[in-house]
Amino acid sequence: MMATMTHEKGLTLVRTFYQQEDVLLIARSLLGKVIVTEIDGELTSGYILETEAYAGIKDRASHAFGGRRTARTETMYGRGGTSYVYLCYGIHCLFNVVTNVEGTPHAVLVRALRPLHGIEVMRKRRAPNRFTTHGPGTLSQALGIRMEHNATDLVNGNIRIEDHGVVVPSKAVIISPRIGVDYAGADSLLPYRFRIASSHASLLPLTGKSVE
DNA sequence: ATACCGATTAACT
DNA sequence: GTTAATCGGTATA
């Protein structure tokens, strides 16, 4: 409750949203929603432009394929509405949303963002003149998300996702295979990647009441 | 203990 | 189109 007192507009997504069974539906639904972080005393937020679904134990591209359960993947087995942050290529902290109920390790990788609040903070977190929030690594960097933010509660924690009432029409959504999962064989071709076409992304409202 | 690999990025040609 | 950077995760022994 306390953590959400500063937000004046937009509804923080509730537990039941994250606990829906269909991870593809959740990945699609997250397009146009707003990620908000309150990290290091800075508030930053942005519209979700791109996601990928990872469908648990039967998905060869998922860390949890085959029911693999290790210190790293343990977070994925938690309840929906928890963050799963892991280190990729030794450099990048990738932010995922755990979905489904406890024991079912589904997740959605958030891959691109359109900045809304705290743009100067995001710019500062990145190298000068290299500001971008397209790509899962740069997105986390801009939002201040680090490994210590793994297993954060997205319903009551310092990372949350809000619905600002933006409607993303089907014709604005491009569905394609996921990136960087060639090792997954046939599953690498599954249409689990969702993104808002750039022509529509520019229509997302940047005006409105400040959440500062 | 050792070896291989990766849900990426940036800087190249 | 190519490739180096970089280090924890994971499997193997």
PDB file of C-alpha atoms (C1' of nucleotides) in Angstrom:
ATOM      1  CA  MET A   1       0.000   0.000   0.000  1.00  0.00           C
ATOM      2  CA  MET A   2       2.624   2.493   1.038  1.00  0.00           C
ATOM      3  CA  ALA A   3       4.705   1.801  -2.032  1.00  0.00           C
ATOM      4  CA  THR A   4       1.861   2.754  -4.350  1.00  0.00           C
ATOM      5  CA  MET A   5       0.772   5.923  -2.590  1.00  0.00           C
ATOM      6  CA  THR A   6       2.777   8.082  -4.933  1.00  0.00           C
ATOM      7  CA  HIS A   7       1.003   6.986  -8.041  1.00  0.00           C
ATOM      8  CA  GLU A   8      -1.880   9.227  -8.913  1.00  0.00           C
ATOM      9  CA  LYS A   9      -2.893   7.808 -12.215  1.00  0.00           C
ATOM     10  CA  GLY A  10      -3.047   4.267 -13.491  1.00  0.00           C
ATOM     11  CA  LEU A  11      -3.953   1.120 -11.668  1.00  0.00           C
ATOM     12  CA  THR A  12      -1.250  -1.183 -10.411  1.00  0.00           C
ATOM     13  CA  LEU A  13      -1.793  -4.622 -11.879  1.00  0.00           C
ATOM     14  CA  VAL A  14      -3.125  -7.039  -9.291  1.00  0.00           C
ATOM     15  CA  ARG A  15      -2.079 -10.573  -8.401  1.00  0.00           C
ATOM     16  CA  THR A  16      -4.860 -12.210 -10.407  1.00  0.00           C
ATOM     17  CA  PHE A  17      -3.611 -10.564 -13.589  1.00  0.00           C
ATOM     18  CA  TYR A  18      -0.250 -12.259 -13.200  1.00  0.00           C
ATOM     19  CA  GLN A  19      -1.737 -15.573 -12.181  1.00  0.00           C
ATOM     20  CA  GLN A  20      -3.674 -16.094 -15.394  1.00  0.00           C
ATOM     21  CA  GLU A  21      -2.941 -19.435 -17.025  1.00  0.00           C
ATOM     22  CA  ASP A  22      -2.072 -18.260 -20.516  1.00  0.00           C
ATOM     23  CA  VAL A  23       1.394 -16.713 -20.549  1.00  0.00           C
ATOM     24  CA  LEU A  24       0.945 -15.714 -24.204  1.00  0.00           C
ATOM     25  CA  LEU A  25      -2.145 -13.735 -23.300  1.00  0.00           C
ATOM     26  CA  ILE A  26      -0.271 -12.016 -20.481  1.00  0.00           C
ATOM     27  CA  ALA A  27       2.677 -11.189 -22.752  1.00  0.00           C
ATOM     28  CA  ARG A  28       0.232  -9.639 -25.236  1.00  0.00           C
ATOM     29  CA  SER A  29      -1.678  -7.814 -22.492  1.00  0.00           C
ATOM     30  CA  LEU A  30       1.477  -6.234 -21.105  1.00  0.00           C
ATOM     31  CA  LEU A  31       1.981  -4.226 -24.302  1.00  0.00           C
ATOM     32  CA  GLY A  32       1.084  -0.618 -23.553  1.00  0.00           C
ATOM     33  CA  LYS A  33       1.230  -1.129 -19.784  1.00  0.00           C
ATOM     34  CA  VAL A  34       3.613   1.028 -17.741  1.00  0.00           C
ATOM     35  CA  ILE A  35       6.549  -0.276 -15.726  1.00  0.00           C
ATOM     36  CA  VAL A  36       7.353   1.930 -12.746  1.00  0.00           C
ATOM     37  CA  THR A  37      10.481   1.591 -10.621  1.00  0.00           C
ATOM     38  CA  GLU A  38      11.384   3.443  -7.445  1.00  0.00           C
ATOM     39  CA  ILE A  39      15.062   2.602  -7.147  1.00  0.00           C
ATOM     40  CA  ASP A  40      17.866   4.615  -5.528  1.00  0.00           C
ATOM     41  CA  GLY A  41      15.287   7.247  -4.661  1.00  0.00           C
ATOM     42  CA  GLU A  42      14.475   7.852  -8.314  1.00  0.00           C
ATOM     43  CA  LEU A  43      11.157   7.259 -10.015  1.00  0.00           C
ATOM     44  CA  THR A  44      11.315   6.069 -13.588  1.00  0.00           C
ATOM     45  CA  SER A  45       8.641   4.591 -15.821  1.00  0.00           C
ATOM     46  CA  GLY A  46       7.859   3.677 -19.402  1.00  0.00           C
ATOM     47  CA  TYR A  47       5.419   1.967 -21.693  1.00  0.00           C
ATOM     48  CA  ILE A  48       6.118  -1.658 -22.517  1.00  0.00           C
ATOM     49  CA  LEU A  49       6.722  -1.970 -26.252  1.00  0.00           C
ATOM     50  CA  GLU A  50       7.972  -5.521 -26.551  1.00  0.00           C
ATOM     51  CA  THR A  51       7.671  -8.813 -24.655  1.00  0.00           C
ATOM     52  CA  GLU A  52       8.443 -12.477 -25.037  1.00  0.00           C
ATOM     53  CA  ALA A  53       6.620 -15.380 -23.391  1.00  0.00           C
ATOM     54  CA  TYR A  54       8.484 -18.322 -21.862  1.00  0.00           C
ATOM     55  CA  ALA A  55       6.129 -21.216 -21.307  1.00  0.00           C
ATOM     56  CA  GLY A  56       7.720 -23.205 -18.508  1.00  0.00           C
ATOM     57  CA  ILE A  57       8.731 -26.832 -18.434  1.00  0.00           C
ATOM     58  CA  LYS A  58       7.624 -27.735 -21.958  1.00  0.00           C
ATOM     59  CA  ASP A  59       9.358 -24.786 -23.639  1.00  0.00           C
ATOM     60  CA  ARG A  60      12.903 -25.601 -24.741  1.00  0.00           C
ATOM     61  CA  ALA A  61      13.791 -21.892 -24.721  1.00  0.00           C
ATOM     62  CA  SER A  62      12.875 -21.515 -21.050  1.00  0.00           C
ATOM     63  CA  HIS A  63      15.348 -21.786 -18.211  1.00  0.00           C
ATOM     64  CA  ALA A  64      12.760 -24.016 -16.562  1.00  0.00           C
ATOM     65  CA  PHE A  65      12.547 -26.473 -19.449  1.00  0.00           C
ATOM     66  CA  GLY A  66      12.098 -30.026 -18.290  1.00  0.00           C
ATOM     67  CA  GLY A  67      11.338 -28.834 -14.783  1.00  0.00           C
ATOM     68  CA  ARG A  68      14.890 -27.632 -14.195  1.00  0.00           C
ATOM     69  CA  ARG A  69      14.964 -26.160 -10.739  1.00  0.00           C
ATOM     70  CA  THR A  70      18.168 -24.536  -9.516  1.00  0.00           C
ATOM     71  CA  ALA A  71      19.232 -21.579  -7.414  1.00  0.00           C
ATOM     72  CA  ARG A  72      18.799 -19.320 -10.432  1.00  0.00           C
ATOM     73  CA  THR A  73      15.502 -20.661 -11.733  1.00  0.00           C
ATOM     74  CA  GLU A  74      13.917 -20.985  -8.304  1.00  0.00           C
ATOM     75  CA  THR A  75      12.336 -17.545  -8.673  1.00  0.00           C
ATOM     76  CA  MET A  76      10.390 -18.713 -11.704  1.00  0.00           C
ATOM     77  CA  TYR A  77       8.605 -21.272  -9.546  1.00  0.00           C
ATOM     78  CA  GLY A  78       7.243 -18.570  -7.264  1.00  0.00           C
ATOM     79  CA  ARG A  79       3.797 -17.034  -7.585  1.00  0.00           C
ATOM     80  CA  GLY A  80       2.827 -14.845 -10.492  1.00  0.00           C
ATOM     81  CA  GLY A  81       3.547 -11.185  -9.937  1.00  0.00           C
ATOM     82  CA  THR A  82       7.190 -11.634  -8.954  1.00  0.00           C
ATOM     83  CA  SER A  83      10.235 -10.353 -10.825  1.00  0.00           C
ATOM     84  CA  TYR A  84      12.749 -12.796 -12.280  1.00  0.00           C
ATOM     85  CA  VAL A  85      16.017 -11.002 -12.930  1.00  0.00           C
ATOM     86  CA  TYR A  86      19.043 -12.922 -14.154  1.00  0.00           C
ATOM     87  CA  LEU A  87      22.473 -12.151 -15.530  1.00  0.00           C
ATOM     88  CA  CYS A  88      22.866 -12.770 -19.247  1.00  0.00           C
ATOM     89  CA  TYR A  89      26.218 -12.973 -21.060  1.00  0.00           C
ATOM     90  CA  GLY A  90      27.859 -11.951 -17.830  1.00  0.00           C
ATOM     91  CA  ILE A  91      26.844  -8.354 -18.391  1.00  0.00           C
ATOM     92  CA  HIS A  92      23.127  -7.758 -18.674  1.00  0.00           C
ATOM     93  CA  CYS A  93      20.418  -8.060 -16.036  1.00  0.00           C
ATOM     94  CA  LEU A  94      17.264  -9.126 -17.858  1.00  0.00           C
ATOM     95  CA  PHE A  95      13.912  -8.319 -16.286  1.00  0.00           C
ATOM     96  CA  ASN A  96      11.115 -10.860 -16.451  1.00  0.00           C
ATOM     97  CA  VAL A  97       7.652 -11.054 -14.981  1.00  0.00           C
ATOM     98  CA  VAL A  98       6.859 -14.407 -13.378  1.00  0.00           C
ATOM     99  CA  THR A  99       3.332 -15.538 -14.230  1.00  0.00           C
ATOM    100  CA  ASN A 100       0.931 -18.338 -13.311  1.00  0.00           C
ATOM    101  CA  VAL A 101       0.594 -19.915  -9.873  1.00  0.00           C
ATOM    102  CA  GLU A 102       3.327 -21.045  -7.533  1.00  0.00           C
ATOM    103  CA  GLY A 103       5.013 -24.137  -8.910  1.00  0.00           C
ATOM    104  CA  THR A 104       4.364 -23.318 -12.589  1.00  0.00           C
ATOM    105  CA  PRO A 105       7.451 -21.500 -13.915  1.00  0.00           C
ATOM    106  CA  HIS A 106       6.056 -19.278 -16.648  1.00  0.00           C
ATOM    107  CA  ALA A 107       7.595 -15.877 -17.350  1.00  0.00           C
ATOM    108  CA  VAL A 108       7.483 -12.885 -19.672  1.00  0.00           C
ATOM    109  CA  LEU A 109      10.691 -11.125 -20.707  1.00  0.00           C
ATOM    110  CA  VAL A 110      10.267  -7.376 -21.142  1.00  0.00           C
ATOM    111  CA  ARG A 111      12.430  -6.286 -24.068  1.00  0.00           C
ATOM    112  CA  ALA A 112      11.684  -2.670 -24.953  1.00  0.00           C
ATOM    113  CA  LEU A 113      10.269   0.468 -23.404  1.00  0.00           C
ATOM    114  CA  ARG A 114       9.122   3.950 -24.340  1.00  0.00           C
ATOM    115  CA  PRO A 115      10.220   6.260 -21.500  1.00  0.00           C
ATOM    116  CA  LEU A 116       7.460   8.117 -19.678  1.00  0.00           C
ATOM    117  CA  HIS A 117       8.782   9.521 -16.390  1.00  0.00           C
ATOM    118  CA  GLY A 118      12.320  10.127 -15.178  1.00  0.00           C
ATOM    119  CA  ILE A 119      13.859  10.248 -18.614  1.00  0.00           C
ATOM    120  CA  GLU A 120      16.798  12.323 -17.374  1.00  0.00           C
ATOM    121  CA  VAL A 121      17.497   9.757 -14.669  1.00  0.00           C
ATOM    122  CA  MET A 122      17.451   6.982 -17.263  1.00  0.00           C
ATOM    123  CA  ARG A 123      19.774   8.942 -19.483  1.00  0.00           C
ATOM    124  CA  LYS A 124      22.163   9.423 -16.595  1.00  0.00           C
ATOM    125  CA  ARG A 125      22.180   5.704 -15.808  1.00  0.00           C
ATOM    126  CA  ARG A 126      23.304   4.968 -19.339  1.00  0.00           C
ATOM    127  CA  ALA A 127      26.514   6.161 -20.963  1.00  0.00           C
ATOM    128  CA  PRO A 128      26.240   9.706 -22.359  1.00  0.00           C
ATOM    129  CA  ASN A 129      24.966   9.803 -25.930  1.00  0.00           C
ATOM    130  CA  ARG A 130      24.062   6.129 -25.779  1.00  0.00           C
ATOM    131  CA  PHE A 131      20.607   6.444 -24.379  1.00  0.00           C
ATOM    132  CA  THR A 132      18.253   3.690 -25.427  1.00  0.00           C
ATOM    133  CA  THR A 133      15.558   1.603 -23.804  1.00  0.00           C
ATOM    134  CA  HIS A 134      15.145  -0.798 -26.699  1.00  0.00           C
ATOM    135  CA  GLY A 135      16.637  -4.156 -25.793  1.00  0.00           C
ATOM    136  CA  PRO A 136      16.251  -6.055 -22.504  1.00  0.00           C
ATOM    137  CA  GLY A 137      19.698  -5.176 -21.173  1.00  0.00           C
ATOM    138  CA  THR A 138      19.520  -1.452 -21.775  1.00  0.00           C
ATOM    139  CA  LEU A 139      15.949  -1.364 -20.493  1.00  0.00           C
ATOM    140  CA  SER A 140      16.964  -2.759 -17.116  1.00  0.00           C
ATOM    141  CA  GLN A 141      19.873  -0.354 -16.924  1.00  0.00           C
ATOM    142  CA  ALA A 142      17.632   2.635 -17.608  1.00  0.00           C
ATOM    143  CA  LEU A 143      15.109   1.541 -14.973  1.00  0.00           C
ATOM    144  CA  GLY A 144      17.857   0.853 -12.408  1.00  0.00           C
ATOM    145  CA  ILE A 145      17.024  -2.850 -12.238  1.00  0.00           C
ATOM    146  CA  ARG A 146      19.947  -4.948 -11.009  1.00  0.00           C
ATOM    147  CA  MET A 147      20.444  -8.516  -9.807  1.00  0.00           C
ATOM    148  CA  GLU A 148      19.414  -7.535  -6.295  1.00  0.00           C
ATOM    149  CA  HIS A 149      15.940  -6.885  -7.688  1.00  0.00           C
ATOM    150  CA  ASN A 150      15.395 -10.521  -8.469  1.00  0.00           C
ATOM    151  CA  ALA A 151      12.325 -11.959  -6.710  1.00  0.00           C
ATOM    152  CA  THR A 152      10.785  -8.542  -6.081  1.00  0.00           C
ATOM    153  CA  ASP A 153       7.037  -8.538  -5.460  1.00  0.00           C
ATOM    154  CA  LEU A 154       5.468  -6.596  -8.327  1.00  0.00           C
ATOM    155  CA  VAL A 155       2.221  -6.025  -6.437  1.00  0.00           C
ATOM    156  CA  ASN A 156       3.638  -4.384  -3.305  1.00  0.00           C
ATOM    157  CA  GLY A 157       7.306  -3.748  -4.068  1.00  0.00           C
ATOM    158  CA  ASN A 158       9.425  -0.972  -5.560  1.00  0.00           C
ATOM    159  CA  ILE A 159       8.825  -2.294  -9.066  1.00  0.00           C
ATOM    160  CA  ARG A 160       5.265  -2.366 -10.352  1.00  0.00           C
ATOM    161  CA  ILE A 161       3.297  -2.364 -13.559  1.00  0.00           C
ATOM    162  CA  GLU A 162       0.365  -0.018 -14.115  1.00  0.00           C
ATOM    163  CA  ASP A 163      -2.561   0.097 -16.517  1.00  0.00           C
ATOM    164  CA  HIS A 164      -2.940   3.646 -17.802  1.00  0.00           C
ATOM    165  CA  GLY A 165      -5.900   2.707 -19.960  1.00  0.00           C
ATOM    166  CA  VAL A 166      -3.950   2.588 -23.188  1.00  0.00           C
ATOM    167  CA  VAL A 167      -5.588   0.316 -25.739  1.00  0.00           C
ATOM    168  CA  VAL A 168      -3.231  -1.417 -28.168  1.00  0.00           C
ATOM    169  CA  PRO A 169      -5.234  -2.630 -31.187  1.00  0.00           C
ATOM    170  CA  SER A 170      -4.417  -5.993 -32.740  1.00  0.00           C
ATOM    171  CA  LYS A 171      -3.273  -4.417 -35.948  1.00  0.00           C
ATOM    172  CA  ALA A 172      -0.595  -2.539 -34.008  1.00  0.00           C
ATOM    173  CA  VAL A 173       0.911  -5.764 -32.675  1.00  0.00           C
ATOM    174  CA  ILE A 174       3.633  -7.674 -34.500  1.00  0.00           C
ATOM    175  CA  ILE A 175       3.951 -11.316 -33.478  1.00  0.00           C
ATOM    176  CA  SER A 176       7.113 -13.192 -34.380  1.00  0.00           C
ATOM    177  CA  PRO A 177       9.605 -15.817 -33.126  1.00  0.00           C
ATOM    178  CA  ARG A 178      11.748 -14.991 -30.104  1.00  0.00           C
ATOM    179  CA  ILE A 179      15.235 -13.545 -30.309  1.00  0.00           C
ATOM    180  CA  GLY A 180      18.424 -15.336 -29.367  1.00  0.00           C
ATOM    181  CA  VAL A 181      16.952 -18.760 -28.659  1.00  0.00           C
ATOM    182  CA  ASP A 182      18.288 -20.762 -31.589  1.00  0.00           C
ATOM    183  CA  TYR A 183      19.369 -23.445 -29.162  1.00  0.00           C
ATOM    184  CA  ALA A 184      15.692 -24.256 -28.552  1.00  0.00           C
ATOM    185  CA  GLY A 185      15.269 -26.157 -31.804  1.00  0.00           C
ATOM    186  CA  ALA A 186      11.707 -26.145 -33.099  1.00  0.00           C
ATOM    187  CA  ASP A 187      10.593 -24.054 -30.120  1.00  0.00           C
ATOM    188  CA  SER A 188      12.766 -21.205 -31.376  1.00  0.00           C
ATOM    189  CA  LEU A 189      10.192 -20.738 -34.136  1.00  0.00           C
ATOM    190  CA  LEU A 190       7.181 -20.384 -31.853  1.00  0.00           C
ATOM    191  CA  PRO A 191       5.391 -17.018 -32.256  1.00  0.00           C
ATOM    192  CA  TYR A 192       5.981 -15.916 -28.675  1.00  0.00           C
ATOM    193  CA  ARG A 193       7.370 -12.419 -29.299  1.00  0.00           C
ATOM    194  CA  PHE A 194       4.987  -9.465 -29.155  1.00  0.00           C
ATOM    195  CA  ARG A 195       5.795  -5.883 -30.047  1.00  0.00           C
ATOM    196  CA  ILE A 196       4.007  -2.666 -30.810  1.00  0.00           C
ATOM    197  CA  ALA A 197       4.766  -1.470 -34.342  1.00  0.00           C
ATOM    198  CA  SER A 198       6.919   1.653 -34.237  1.00  0.00           C
ATOM    199  CA  SER A 199       4.236   3.616 -36.094  1.00  0.00           C
ATOM    200  CA  HIS A 200       1.863   2.980 -33.204  1.00  0.00           C
ATOM    201  CA  ALA A 201       4.395   3.273 -30.390  1.00  0.00           C
ATOM    202  CA  SER A 202       4.806   6.946 -31.162  1.00  0.00           C
ATOM    203  CA  LEU A 203       1.095   7.448 -30.438  1.00  0.00           C
ATOM    204  CA  LEU A 204       1.388   6.454 -26.773  1.00  0.00           C
ATOM    205  CA  PRO A 205       0.454   9.463 -24.640  1.00  0.00           C
ATOM    206  CA  LEU A 206       3.377  11.228 -23.020  1.00  0.00           C
ATOM    207  CA  THR A 207       1.257  13.897 -21.392  1.00  0.00           C
ATOM    208  CA  GLY A 208      -0.744  13.549 -18.214  1.00  0.00           C
ATOM    209  CA  LYS A 209      -0.488  14.001 -14.520  1.00  0.00           C
ATOM    210  CA  SER A 210       2.962  13.567 -13.055  1.00  0.00           C
ATOM    211  CA  VAL A 211       3.463  10.739 -10.619  1.00  0.00           C
ATOM    212  CA  GLU A 212       6.237  12.535  -8.785  1.00  0.00           C
TER     213      GLU A 212
ATOM    214  C1'  DA B   1      37.792 -28.497 -10.144  1.00  0.00           C
ATOM    215  C1'  DT B   2      37.030 -27.800 -14.909  1.00  0.00           C
ATOM    216  C1'  DA B   3      34.810 -26.543 -19.229  1.00  0.00           C
ATOM    217  C1'  DC B   4      31.290 -24.768 -21.973  1.00  0.00           C
ATOM    218  C1'  DC B   5      27.515 -21.661 -22.794  1.00  0.00           C
ATOM    219  C1'  DG B   6      24.275 -17.793 -22.915  1.00  0.00           C
ATOM    220  C1'  DA B   7      16.398 -14.879 -23.233  1.00  0.00           C
ATOM    221  C1'  DT B   8      22.847  -9.177 -25.294  1.00  0.00           C
ATOM    222  C1'  DT B   9      25.117  -5.156 -26.773  1.00  0.00           C
ATOM    223  C1'  DA B  10      28.099  -2.170 -29.267  1.00  0.00           C
ATOM    224  C1'  DA B  11      31.394  -1.567 -32.533  1.00  0.00           C
ATOM    225  C1'  DC B  12      32.927  -2.914 -36.280  1.00  0.00           C
ATOM    226  C1'  DT B  13      33.270  -4.408 -42.037  1.00  0.00           C
TER     227       DT B  13
ATOM    228  C1'  DG C   1      26.871  -9.054 -42.279  1.00  0.00           C
ATOM    229  C1'  DT C   2      30.845 -10.173 -38.106  1.00  0.00           C
ATOM    230  C1'  DT C   3      32.772 -10.435 -33.452  1.00  0.00           C
ATOM    231  C1'  DA C   4      34.690  -9.300 -28.701  1.00  0.00           C
ATOM    232  C1'  DA C   5      33.372  -8.401 -24.088  1.00  0.00           C
ATOM    233  C1'  DT C   6      32.394 -10.807 -19.642  1.00  0.00           C
ATOM    234  C1'  DC C   7      31.047 -13.966 -15.694  1.00  0.00           C
ATOM    235  C1'  DG C   8      27.522 -16.670 -13.260  1.00  0.00           C
ATOM    236  C1'  DG C   9      24.949 -20.921 -14.336  1.00  0.00           C
ATOM    237  C1'  DT C  10      25.103 -25.524 -15.351  1.00  0.00           C
ATOM    238  C1'  DA C  11      26.736 -30.008 -16.291  1.00  0.00           C
ATOM    239  C1'  DT C  12      30.269 -33.233 -15.807  1.00  0.00           C
ATOM    240  C1'  DA C  13      33.617 -35.701 -12.962  1.00  0.00           C
TER     241       DA C  13
END
